[in-house]
XYZ file of C-alpha atoms in Angstrom:
723
model
C -71.438 55.981 32.114
C -70.053 52.457 32.431
C -67.380 52.026 29.748
C -68.279 48.313 29.457
C -71.658 49.333 28.062
C -70.203 51.418 25.222
C -70.994 49.821 21.879
C -68.369 48.267 19.693
C -69.138 50.779 16.947
C -68.051 53.664 19.159
C -64.817 51.907 19.960
C -64.121 51.270 16.265
C -64.614 54.984 15.538
C -61.920 55.791 18.028
C -59.674 53.206 16.368
C -60.258 54.828 12.979
C -59.131 58.199 14.375
C -55.967 56.521 15.556
C -55.460 55.090 12.076
C -55.613 58.542 10.557
C -52.947 59.729 12.927
C -50.761 56.796 11.917
C -51.143 57.803 8.282
C -49.920 61.281 9.217
C -46.896 59.750 10.910
C -46.197 57.706 7.779
C -46.367 60.845 5.633
C -43.909 62.591 7.940
C -41.548 59.614 7.682
C -41.701 59.722 3.887
C -40.861 63.427 4.008
C -37.839 62.775 6.207
C -36.641 59.974 3.922
C -37.026 62.158 0.825
C -35.122 65.035 2.445
C -32.302 62.722 3.490
C -32.103 61.326 -0.051
C -31.887 64.850 -1.545
C -29.198 65.924 0.912
C -27.223 62.740 0.274
C -27.406 63.309 -3.493
C -26.105 66.868 -3.061
C -23.202 65.659 -0.906
C -22.362 62.984 -3.480
C -22.442 65.519 -6.292
C -20.154 67.854 -4.365
C -17.640 65.039 -3.767
C -17.804 63.982 -7.421
C -17.069 67.559 -8.525
C -14.048 67.729 -6.216
C -12.722 64.425 -7.580
C -13.296 65.382 -11.221
C -11.748 68.810 -10.735
C -8.458 67.464 -9.433
C -8.461 64.593 -11.937
C -8.884 67.069 -14.803
C -6.079 69.255 -13.387
C -3.618 66.356 -13.317
C -4.817 65.204 -16.734
C -4.074 68.709 -18.052
C -0.588 68.636 -16.509
C 0.122 65.281 -18.145
C -1.134 66.501 -21.520
C 1.064 69.635 -21.184
C 4.154 67.543 -20.405
C 3.357 65.251 -23.319
C 3.023 68.328 -25.546
C 6.596 69.384 -24.648
C 7.890 65.936 -25.594
C 5.937 66.031 -28.876
C 7.288 69.534 -29.626
C 10.887 68.304 -29.197
C 10.099 65.290 -31.370
C 8.571 67.471 -34.105
C 11.548 69.820 -34.047
C 13.987 66.897 -34.379
C 11.957 65.447 -37.262
C 12.410 68.733 -39.198
C 16.005 69.338 -38.039
C 18.602 68.956 -40.794
C 21.750 70.674 -39.431
C 23.100 67.556 -37.674
C 24.782 69.780 -35.083
C 24.978 67.952 -31.751
C 26.020 71.060 -29.826
C 23.059 73.014 -31.148
C 20.631 70.283 -30.073
C 22.273 70.160 -26.626
C 21.759 73.912 -26.252
C 18.110 73.523 -27.206
C 17.598 70.721 -24.591
C 19.331 72.866 -21.968
C 17.125 75.874 -22.741
C 13.882 73.870 -22.599
C 14.896 72.523 -19.159
C 15.630 76.073 -17.951
C 12.332 77.462 -19.284
C 10.216 74.728 -17.574
C 11.145 74.601 -13.864
C 8.747 71.710 -13.186
C 10.715 69.460 -15.567
C 13.372 67.165 -14.110
C 15.081 66.351 -17.409
C 15.005 66.591 -21.216
C 16.580 64.218 -23.727
C 16.776 62.807 -27.233
C 18.037 59.352 -28.190
C 18.893 58.396 -31.767
C 19.377 55.077 -33.467
C 23.023 54.211 -34.389
C 24.359 56.833 -36.878
C 20.798 58.094 -37.393
C 21.628 61.687 -36.329
C 24.724 62.581 -38.332
C 26.393 59.284 -39.242
C 29.404 60.175 -37.037
C 28.850 58.006 -33.941
C 32.382 56.603 -34.107
C 33.825 60.115 -33.548
C 31.976 60.581 -30.247
C 32.720 57.300 -28.467
C 32.805 58.050 -24.678
C 32.699 61.809 -25.347
C 30.713 64.029 -22.932
C 27.052 63.005 -23.002
C 27.904 59.845 -24.959
C 28.626 56.224 -24.045
C 30.870 53.619 -25.669
C 28.533 53.361 -28.681
C 28.982 57.025 -29.667
C 25.227 57.308 -30.304
C 23.629 60.735 -29.837
C 21.814 60.200 -26.454
C 22.104 63.452 -24.399
C 20.187 63.536 -21.077
C 19.971 67.035 -19.539
C 18.728 66.836 -15.937
C 18.760 68.575 -12.575
C 18.583 65.472 -10.400
C 21.441 66.794 -8.231
C 20.062 70.362 -8.281
C 22.202 71.928 -10.999
C 21.636 71.197 -14.693
C 23.994 68.429 -15.845
C 24.578 66.422 -19.033
C 24.710 62.604 -18.912
C 24.247 59.823 -21.498
C 20.898 58.048 -21.332
C 20.833 54.642 -19.647
C 18.993 51.437 -20.640
C 17.714 52.750 -23.953
C 18.123 49.369 -25.637
C 15.843 47.479 -23.227
C 13.656 49.893 -21.238
C 10.145 50.635 -22.409
C 10.610 54.428 -22.638
C 12.676 53.765 -25.798
C 11.449 50.364 -26.969
C 7.688 51.139 -26.933
C 7.841 54.231 -29.236
C 10.291 52.378 -31.488
C 8.054 49.307 -31.895
C 4.640 51.014 -32.060
C 5.583 54.541 -33.374
C 3.327 55.997 -30.671
C 3.656 58.502 -27.852
C 4.247 56.860 -24.512
C 3.892 57.777 -20.834
C 5.817 55.417 -18.556
C 4.550 53.987 -15.306
C 6.035 55.823 -12.296
C 9.514 54.602 -11.341
C 12.442 55.495 -9.072
C 15.629 56.898 -10.623
C 18.435 57.795 -8.214
C 15.899 57.990 -5.329
C 13.581 60.313 -7.268
C 10.043 59.119 -8.001
C 9.322 60.249 -11.535
C 7.548 59.614 -14.823
C 8.729 60.026 -18.443
C 6.813 61.469 -21.406
C 8.255 60.178 -24.721
C 7.456 60.796 -28.405
C 9.043 59.028 -31.417
C 11.215 61.010 -33.875
C 10.032 59.978 -37.341
C 11.287 61.352 -40.629
C 10.075 60.166 -44.020
C 8.192 57.344 -42.244
C 11.471 56.098 -40.719
C 12.035 55.816 -36.954
C 15.148 57.808 -35.984
C 14.855 57.898 -32.195
C 12.859 59.379 -29.315
C 12.471 62.714 -27.558
C 11.209 63.034 -24.035
C 10.974 64.873 -20.741
C 11.063 63.587 -17.124
C 8.806 64.989 -14.404
C 9.189 64.374 -10.675
C 6.008 63.159 -8.963
C 6.793 65.008 -5.755
C 4.580 67.876 -6.843
C 1.734 65.337 -7.295
C 2.130 64.157 -3.691
C 2.285 67.781 -2.465
C -1.000 68.645 -4.199
C -2.879 65.429 -3.418
C -1.854 65.523 0.265
C -3.502 68.950 0.581
C -6.846 67.855 -0.864
C -9.527 67.945 1.844
C -13.183 67.029 1.682
C -15.533 68.070 4.482
C -13.612 67.692 7.782
C -11.231 64.700 7.506
C -11.692 63.426 3.953
C -8.473 62.840 1.978
C -7.290 61.810 -1.491
C -5.157 59.017 -2.988
C -3.592 59.003 -6.451
C -2.540 55.820 -8.277
C -0.648 54.905 -11.433
C -2.001 52.899 -14.348
C -1.237 49.583 -12.601
C -2.619 50.735 -9.253
C 0.762 51.861 -7.846
C 0.246 54.449 -5.092
C 1.621 57.870 -6.187
C 0.334 59.846 -3.213
C -1.164 58.959 0.167
C -1.232 61.278 3.214
C -0.945 58.553 5.880
C 1.556 55.936 4.604
C 4.315 57.755 2.707
C 6.476 54.640 2.653
C 3.833 52.998 0.422
C 4.438 55.534 -2.401
C 5.911 53.787 -5.420
C 6.163 50.482 -3.521
C 2.655 49.150 -2.972
C -0.570 49.261 -4.932
C -4.129 50.011 -3.950
C -4.791 46.249 -4.194
C -2.516 45.781 -1.152
C -5.223 47.350 1.046
C -6.976 43.967 0.740
C -10.321 45.722 0.277
C -12.746 44.303 -2.311
C -14.481 47.637 -2.945
C -11.200 49.540 -3.506
C -9.999 46.738 -5.781
C -13.240 47.042 -7.814
C -12.711 50.809 -8.089
C -9.120 50.249 -9.296
C -10.429 47.833 -11.952
C -12.935 50.482 -13.098
C -10.057 52.994 -13.423
C -8.307 50.569 -15.818
C -11.452 50.697 -18.003
C -11.687 54.540 -17.697
C -14.801 54.327 -15.542
C -15.686 56.675 -12.677
C -17.999 56.062 -9.744
C -18.156 55.569 -5.984
C -18.286 52.701 -3.489
C -19.277 52.372 0.155
C -16.682 50.612 2.297
C -14.650 50.677 5.516
C -11.541 52.865 5.380
C -8.573 50.467 5.860
C -6.575 53.359 7.390
C -9.054 54.878 9.858
C -11.585 52.030 10.199
C -14.481 54.452 9.553
C -17.423 53.912 7.225
C -16.587 55.950 4.114
C -17.699 56.677 0.584
C -14.829 56.479 -1.944
C -15.282 58.549 -5.113
C -12.914 57.723 -7.983
C -12.142 59.308 -11.341
C -9.672 58.152 -14.056
C -6.931 60.506 -15.335
C -7.374 59.490 -18.918
C -3.955 60.415 -20.317
C -2.447 57.243 -18.722
C -5.276 55.600 -16.779
C -4.000 57.093 -13.540
C -6.661 57.259 -10.832
C -7.731 59.813 -8.209
C -9.615 58.490 -5.175
C -11.447 60.807 -2.747
C -12.120 59.130 0.617
C -14.955 60.861 2.531
C -16.267 59.716 5.958
C -19.966 59.049 5.521
C -20.960 60.704 8.799
C -19.206 63.955 7.761
C -20.646 63.936 4.262
C -24.174 63.592 5.619
C -23.649 65.534 8.844
C -26.232 68.232 7.920
C -28.625 65.586 6.665
C -28.282 63.559 9.844
C -28.925 66.672 11.977
C -32.134 67.392 10.056
C -33.105 63.740 10.272
C -32.570 63.662 14.024
C -34.782 66.721 14.534
C -37.585 65.324 12.394
C -37.308 61.909 14.069
C -37.467 63.575 17.468
C -40.647 65.428 16.553
C -42.070 62.269 15.041
C -41.310 60.247 18.191
C -43.066 62.777 20.380
C -46.078 62.793 18.065
C -46.173 59.048 17.891
C -45.935 58.781 21.641
C -48.959 60.956 22.273
C -50.937 59.498 19.417
C -49.999 56.018 20.570
C -51.095 56.808 24.102
C -54.473 57.929 22.824
C -54.748 54.836 20.619
C -53.802 52.596 23.522
C -56.480 54.030 25.771
C -59.089 53.544 23.059
C -57.969 50.087 21.972
C -57.516 48.852 25.522
C -61.203 49.207 26.212
C -62.040 47.396 22.967
C -59.551 44.557 23.368
C -60.016 43.853 27.080
C -62.900 41.468 26.490
C -61.183 39.969 23.475
C -58.086 39.414 25.625
C -60.180 37.609 28.212
C -61.749 35.388 25.524
C -58.340 34.662 23.983
C -56.821 33.807 27.362
C -59.743 31.529 28.191
C -59.492 29.861 24.803
C -55.730 29.346 25.266
C -56.292 27.774 28.691
C -58.962 25.499 27.221
C -56.681 24.507 24.295
C -53.760 23.772 26.640
C -55.994 21.673 28.901
C -57.464 19.795 25.916
C -53.928 19.088 24.663
C -53.180 17.578 28.079
C -56.384 15.513 27.934
C -58.380 17.692 30.351
C -61.811 18.557 28.958
C -63.482 19.862 32.126
C -62.295 23.497 31.879
C -64.833 26.171 30.785
C -64.592 29.774 29.570
C -65.677 32.712 31.788
C -68.830 34.535 30.673
C -68.232 37.660 32.847
C -67.262 39.955 29.923
C -68.809 42.694 27.745
C -72.276 42.067 26.466
C -71.133 42.208 22.834
C -68.712 39.261 23.333
C -70.547 37.125 25.933
C -71.999 34.704 23.384
C -68.500 33.643 22.280
C -67.482 31.920 25.579
C -71.005 30.544 25.985
C -70.715 28.913 22.520
C -67.303 27.504 23.392
C -68.612 25.966 26.577
C -71.520 24.394 24.714
C -69.151 22.849 22.140
C -66.974 21.407 24.915
C -69.985 19.913 26.651
C -71.061 18.201 23.403
C -67.548 16.871 22.668
C -66.549 15.669 26.134
C -68.986 12.721 26.376
C -68.114 10.973 23.044
C -64.411 11.618 23.602
C -64.520 9.993 27.022
C -66.458 7.023 25.591
C -63.944 6.728 22.717
C -61.105 6.710 25.235
C -62.838 3.981 27.227
C -63.316 1.745 24.154
C -59.732 2.328 22.952
C -58.358 1.451 26.400
C -60.340 -1.801 26.497
C -59.243 -2.720 22.977
C -55.616 -2.052 23.924
C -56.015 -4.467 26.812
C -57.174 -7.172 24.401
C -60.903 -6.954 25.182
C -62.166 -7.124 21.605
C -65.800 -7.556 22.705
C -65.972 -3.942 23.929
C -68.440 -1.700 22.045
C -69.386 2.016 21.978
C -72.316 2.727 24.308
C -74.758 5.626 24.567
C -76.962 7.617 22.214
C -75.267 10.196 19.994
C -76.369 12.183 16.969
C -74.794 13.391 13.744
C -71.069 12.854 13.301
C -70.686 11.462 16.830
C -73.048 8.641 15.876
C -70.876 7.881 12.832
C -67.816 7.874 15.106
C -69.457 5.365 17.455
C -70.520 3.076 14.574
C -67.045 3.226 13.015
C -65.337 2.248 16.270
C -67.764 -0.638 16.791
C -67.198 -1.941 13.244
C -63.428 -1.672 13.710
C -63.541 -3.620 16.988
C -65.696 -6.358 15.403
C -63.469 -6.740 12.320
C -60.327 -6.747 14.452
C -61.834 -9.447 16.674
C -62.682 -11.662 13.662
C -59.238 -11.198 12.028
C -57.288 -11.969 15.193
C -59.359 -15.074 16.029
C -59.016 -16.433 12.501
C -55.267 -15.619 12.377
C -54.686 -17.350 15.715
C -56.313 -20.531 14.394
C -54.054 -20.489 11.287
C -50.904 -19.809 13.328
C -51.779 -22.600 15.771
C -52.166 -25.045 12.866
C -48.817 -23.904 11.407
C -47.159 -24.504 14.775
C -48.327 -28.131 14.533
C -46.933 -28.243 10.926
C -50.442 -28.247 9.502
C -50.253 -25.847 6.568
C -53.595 -26.743 4.985
C -55.676 -24.399 7.185
C -56.045 -21.047 5.315
C -57.451 -17.661 6.392
C -61.200 -17.201 6.117
C -61.283 -13.503 7.141
C -59.187 -10.981 5.181
C -58.747 -7.345 6.240
C -58.585 -4.141 4.234
C -55.869 -1.467 4.031
C -53.107 -2.010 6.626
C -55.051 -4.926 8.137
C -54.917 -6.548 4.716
C -51.121 -6.362 4.911
C -51.323 -8.375 8.143
C -53.660 -11.081 6.809
C -51.893 -11.263 3.411
C -48.576 -11.610 5.231
C -49.861 -14.495 7.356
C -51.359 -16.215 4.303
C -48.168 -15.729 2.272
C -46.089 -17.094 5.159
C -48.387 -20.146 5.415
C -48.108 -20.796 1.689
C -44.282 -20.360 1.705
C -43.909 -22.742 4.656
C -46.213 -25.246 2.965
C -44.105 -25.179 -0.221
C -40.897 -25.341 1.804
C -42.177 -28.371 3.679
C -43.049 -30.128 0.405
C -39.632 -29.249 -1.059
C -37.870 -30.433 2.095
C -39.611 -33.797 2.007
C -38.848 -34.203 -1.698
C -35.177 -33.232 -1.169
C -34.759 -35.660 1.711
C -36.103 -38.502 -0.434
C -33.881 -37.543 -3.367
C -30.811 -37.356 -1.115
C -31.519 -40.833 0.251
C -31.840 -42.260 -3.270
C -28.685 -40.454 -4.436
C -26.691 -41.702 -1.434
C -27.694 -45.284 -2.232
C -26.715 -44.863 -5.902
C -23.384 -43.209 -4.998
C -22.520 -45.935 -2.489
C -23.348 -48.611 -5.018
C -21.342 -46.805 -7.755
C -18.228 -46.542 -5.567
C -18.473 -50.201 -4.619
C -18.725 -51.217 -8.285
C -15.844 -48.944 -9.261
C -13.516 -50.291 -6.547
C -14.518 -53.889 -7.406
C -13.814 -53.294 -11.095
C -10.457 -51.662 -10.353
C -9.337 -54.564 -8.081
C -10.475 -57.247 -10.585
C -8.784 -55.451 -13.485
C -5.554 -55.003 -11.519
C -5.588 -58.680 -10.420
C -6.303 -59.997 -13.932
C -3.578 -57.853 -15.491
C -0.918 -58.347 -12.846
C -1.139 -62.179 -12.783
C 0.021 -62.746 -16.381
C 2.510 -59.879 -16.137
C 3.917 -61.410 -12.944
C 4.239 -64.838 -14.646
C 6.145 -63.248 -17.570
C 8.380 -61.335 -15.163
C 9.196 -64.464 -13.097
C 9.823 -66.647 -16.134
C 12.097 -63.985 -17.678
C 14.132 -63.713 -14.469
C 14.482 -67.552 -14.407
C 15.792 -67.588 -17.980
C 18.245 -64.786 -17.171
C 19.677 -66.906 -14.357
C 20.541 -69.794 -16.738
C 21.232 -67.968 -20.036
C 24.911 -67.716 -21.038
C 24.719 -66.273 -24.534
C 25.197 -62.463 -24.454
C 22.802 -61.636 -27.319
C 19.971 -63.713 -25.820
C 20.625 -62.193 -22.385
C 20.254 -58.655 -23.798
C 17.010 -59.658 -25.477
C 15.655 -61.138 -22.210
C 16.661 -57.972 -20.333
C 14.686 -55.935 -22.825
C 11.639 -58.174 -22.297
C 12.094 -57.942 -18.535
C 12.206 -54.074 -18.668
C 9.112 -53.855 -20.874
C 7.225 -56.214 -18.556
C 8.383 -54.176 -15.531
C 7.039 -50.966 -17.148
C 3.730 -52.745 -17.861
C 3.407 -53.779 -14.179
C 4.220 -50.184 -13.195
C 1.519 -48.799 -15.523
C -1.073 -51.260 -14.101
C -0.186 -50.181 -10.548
C -0.365 -46.479 -11.553
C -3.726 -46.881 -13.323
C -5.173 -48.628 -10.262
C -3.911 -45.880 -7.965
C -5.177 -43.151 -10.281
C -8.694 -44.663 -10.375
C -8.822 -44.705 -6.599
C -7.485 -41.160 -6.415
C -10.199 -39.910 -8.765
C -12.886 -41.244 -6.417
C -11.261 -39.584 -3.410
C -12.562 -36.258 -2.173
C -11.028 -35.784 1.263
C -7.907 -37.400 2.645
C -7.245 -37.871 6.321
C -3.780 -36.269 6.665
C -1.254 -37.256 9.311
C 2.344 -36.330 10.259
C 4.827 -38.116 7.939
C 8.617 -37.827 7.885
C 9.290 -37.003 4.250
C 12.798 -38.585 4.209
C 11.344 -41.977 5.174
C 8.704 -41.707 2.442
C 11.342 -40.899 -0.212
C 13.666 -43.705 0.963
C 10.835 -46.195 0.676
C 10.190 -45.015 -2.906
C 13.903 -45.454 -3.728
C 13.851 -49.027 -2.346
C 10.799 -49.779 -4.507
C 12.676 -48.581 -7.599
C 15.927 -50.486 -6.827
C 15.441 -52.958 -9.705
C 14.636 -50.283 -12.279
C 18.260 -49.081 -12.560
C 19.732 -52.535 -12.862
C 21.642 -51.647 -16.029
C 22.489 -48.074 -14.967
C 24.888 -46.638 -12.476
C 22.528 -44.278 -10.610
C 23.622 -42.429 -7.470
C 20.942 -40.993 -5.152
C 22.257 -37.917 -3.289
C 20.356 -36.341 -0.361
C 21.002 -32.712 0.634
C 20.171 -31.824 4.273
C 19.205 -35.347 5.251
C 17.395 -34.722 8.505
C 13.868 -34.909 9.941
C 11.186 -33.028 8.018
C 7.562 -33.644 8.935
C 4.698 -32.764 6.575
C 0.902 -33.165 6.599
C 0.243 -36.019 4.153
C -1.289 -39.452 3.548
C 0.642 -42.644 2.722
C -0.398 -42.354 -0.923
C 2.031 -39.400 -1.215
C 4.731 -42.080 -1.724
C 3.238 -42.560 -5.208
C 4.330 -39.017 -6.110
C 8.005 -39.600 -5.310
C 7.976 -43.104 -6.843
C 6.709 -41.646 -10.152
C 9.050 -38.639 -10.244
C 12.200 -40.564 -9.147
C 11.302 -43.327 -11.614
C 11.006 -40.736 -14.365
C 14.378 -39.205 -13.346
C 16.098 -42.628 -13.490
C 14.376 -43.575 -16.747
C 15.608 -40.542 -18.704
C 19.038 -40.161 -17.066
C 22.270 -41.148 -18.808
C 23.769 -44.596 -18.174
C 26.013 -43.224 -15.473
C 24.609 -40.301 -13.518
C 22.970 -39.343 -10.254
C 19.614 -38.089 -8.962
C 19.821 -35.226 -6.435
C 17.076 -34.887 -3.823
C 17.019 -31.644 -1.760
C 14.605 -30.750 1.049
C 14.108 -27.166 2.250
C 11.851 -25.866 4.993
C 10.059 -22.541 4.333
C 7.399 -20.565 6.163
C 4.221 -22.645 6.094
C 5.479 -25.349 3.686
C 8.323 -27.769 2.891
C 9.803 -27.808 -0.641
C 11.321 -31.022 -2.126
C 13.301 -30.819 -5.420
C 14.304 -33.909 -7.468
C 16.978 -33.128 -10.080
C 18.140 -35.460 -12.871
C 20.920 -34.925 -15.400
C 18.969 -35.951 -18.475
C 18.293 -34.010 -21.648
C 15.851 -31.633 -20.017
C 12.278 -30.590 -20.901
C 11.185 -28.573 -23.895
C 10.006 -25.057 -22.870
C 6.691 -25.429 -24.670
C 6.009 -28.652 -22.722
C 6.573 -27.253 -19.219
C 3.136 -25.627 -19.037
C 1.323 -28.852 -19.916
C 3.638 -31.409 -18.328
C 1.204 -32.341 -15.564
C -1.950 -32.407 -17.710
C -3.633 -35.812 -17.341
C -2.635 -38.442 -20.000
C -0.845 -35.788 -22.090
C 1.158 -37.604 -24.775
C 4.355 -35.810 -25.740
C 6.849 -36.938 -28.374
C 9.482 -34.300 -27.803
C 12.830 -34.615 -26.049
C 12.416 -34.752 -22.295
C 9.528 -36.746 -20.869
C 7.898 -39.405 -23.016
C 5.193 -42.015 -22.459
C 1.526 -42.024 -21.565
C 1.750 -39.262 -18.963
C -0.324 -41.319 -16.499
C 2.374 -41.194 -13.806
C 2.532 -37.398 -13.894
C -1.274 -37.215 -13.894
C -1.241 -39.276 -10.659
C 1.414 -36.893 -9.279
C -0.727 -33.854 -10.049
C -3.949 -35.356 -8.658
C -2.226 -36.564 -5.471
C -0.663 -33.134 -4.801
C -4.044 -31.447 -5.415
C -5.666 -33.713 -2.827
C -2.922 -32.709 -0.354
C -3.522 -28.963 -1.074
C 0.043 -28.652 -2.374
C 1.816 -27.469 -5.532
C 3.983 -29.253 -8.131
C 5.978 -28.083 -11.157
C 9.046 -28.539 -13.363
C 11.877 -26.269 -14.520
C 15.294 -26.490 -16.179
C 18.363 -27.413 -14.125
C 20.161 -24.052 -13.655
C 23.525 -25.860 -13.228
C 23.481 -27.788 -16.524
C 21.494 -30.496 -18.364
C 18.483 -32.104 -16.800
C 15.154 -31.308 -15.183
C 14.178 -30.140 -11.689
C 10.800 -31.342 -10.386
C 9.633 -29.415 -7.311
C 6.888 -30.201 -4.788
C 5.540 -28.004 -2.017
C 3.641 -29.626 0.875
C 2.196 -27.970 3.941
C 4.497 -28.550 6.900
C 3.351 -29.320 10.458
C 2.937 -26.530 12.962
C 5.424 -26.615 15.822
C 4.744 -29.485 18.182
C 2.598 -31.442 15.718
C 5.292 -34.025 15.038
C 4.786 -35.383 18.506
């Protein structure tokens, strides 16, 4: 019988049989897992019992040692003979009767035993205090008597004294012996008298713990209440020195924390000593929160379980292999045709993704599946023609041929596709033609032509953008024309205003200076002929007032022109020449004063300035002369700094009031304090002129005595500019 002619139902039956076998395999796996879990639980329980057993043993030892200390304490509480020798004999006998003890002792408060401490100062078993503190021990082998040490500060004495409670110390080294003390308070009539205690070496702990074995190579570790290692079979030098936290193992650290809270349990981790995967079981020794850790290699603990698991897995693998072989034979016949269809479909999908639609599926397969590839081929035949036509139209549109349309007769959804593409091409053609006409008009600065065709969706963004751009450019063009006209009108008005202002300033200056000049000349003529001293002084006073009036007219004229200035054309000027010219101009002002002008560093200094800068020095030097004493001097100093030249003009007058310095250069500021007086117009011209030259100006007290220092900073020329 030809296997290809077997019905699909028969093949599915065979598959169902295979499924049943798989269920059997699953059941076997569950059985194995359950057995492993049971065996693992038994191994855990066994390890827990070992850990608890040893922990309980050590807890019993600690309770027994504490009982001895409590018995001594109780005896001392009831003891009334106050015989130190008798107590010493009792301590000696207890040490003899308990070979595991390292020492026995009592320690009393000062004079609390018999009130005779002063009689036993430095006696045998006593120290310089004379207190009753005998310590019977066999640290050196033989039983010896020594006085206790550190009882005032160490916790074995202080803790019972403060809290009236029994106390077990943390392990410590005493004369190279690792030991622990068990202490009980001696209390009589609710009064603390002292302590009684016994010392136990921890060597026996290490001997016992080192012999603990679990399975083949498992071992134990014992720790103190703070995690200090008391016993460890591999690193003996760690005993009493390091803690279990020093293993740098998170799981062991967690276990140690649980011990502090009297919790037991187990953790899975990597043994920091052997590097093996282990299970660590831990149990607290509750008398002092000591801890016992049992470290068991996981492979040893579950060795029997793993052997059983391996056997069951082996049987399962063999069963699965044969069952799988049978399932493969059955499924192969069923899936062969499906594989062919899938492969054909994959080839067709890959070709379609690459744009190749001419591939077809093979129909040489089982009868039950033959209609699948035939249906696929039919679908491809129906899709290929409209896809190729769509590609043709898209290609033409991409080349700018917007007259291209979908051709051919198609039904159903393909007809809708063709109509949609044709509508899109038509709308796109209309939008682009209309947009081109608007853009062409805008290029010719004709912004009145608006869009007649508006798109939808993303095409609407295009047409709205063009229309918005047209409108913005139209408004900008209108604004530009309006601004140009306004600027022309404003320029005419400004030019006319400046002309009127300059004309007014010149006329005013001319009309004021003429009569002032006549008065000045006539006064000078009278002074030349006048002989009477009183009349001559009066004429001098008139001459000075008239001179100040002429100076104010000149300053006002200059200030008006400065206020209309915006930019000055600066040129190289030698500042010494400018100042000398100002001094010559002011020669007549000091006619009745003995004024000496002193230059410091009189050499060439070039600055960037305009000729009107002379006004600054004329005003400041004039001010210095005006308010100087009758016989004095004006000191002018020039210094060159980085980027600027500083000129200081110092007078020896009365100086400037501190409150006035901040406002001294405010325009037309009128001040009636000692220092600078007058209209303030000259200093306003100084300030405005320096501002136009991008410089700085100010005033300060003369550090060497009376008077005022005016300073000016002007930008100096770069090297080579003076040429």
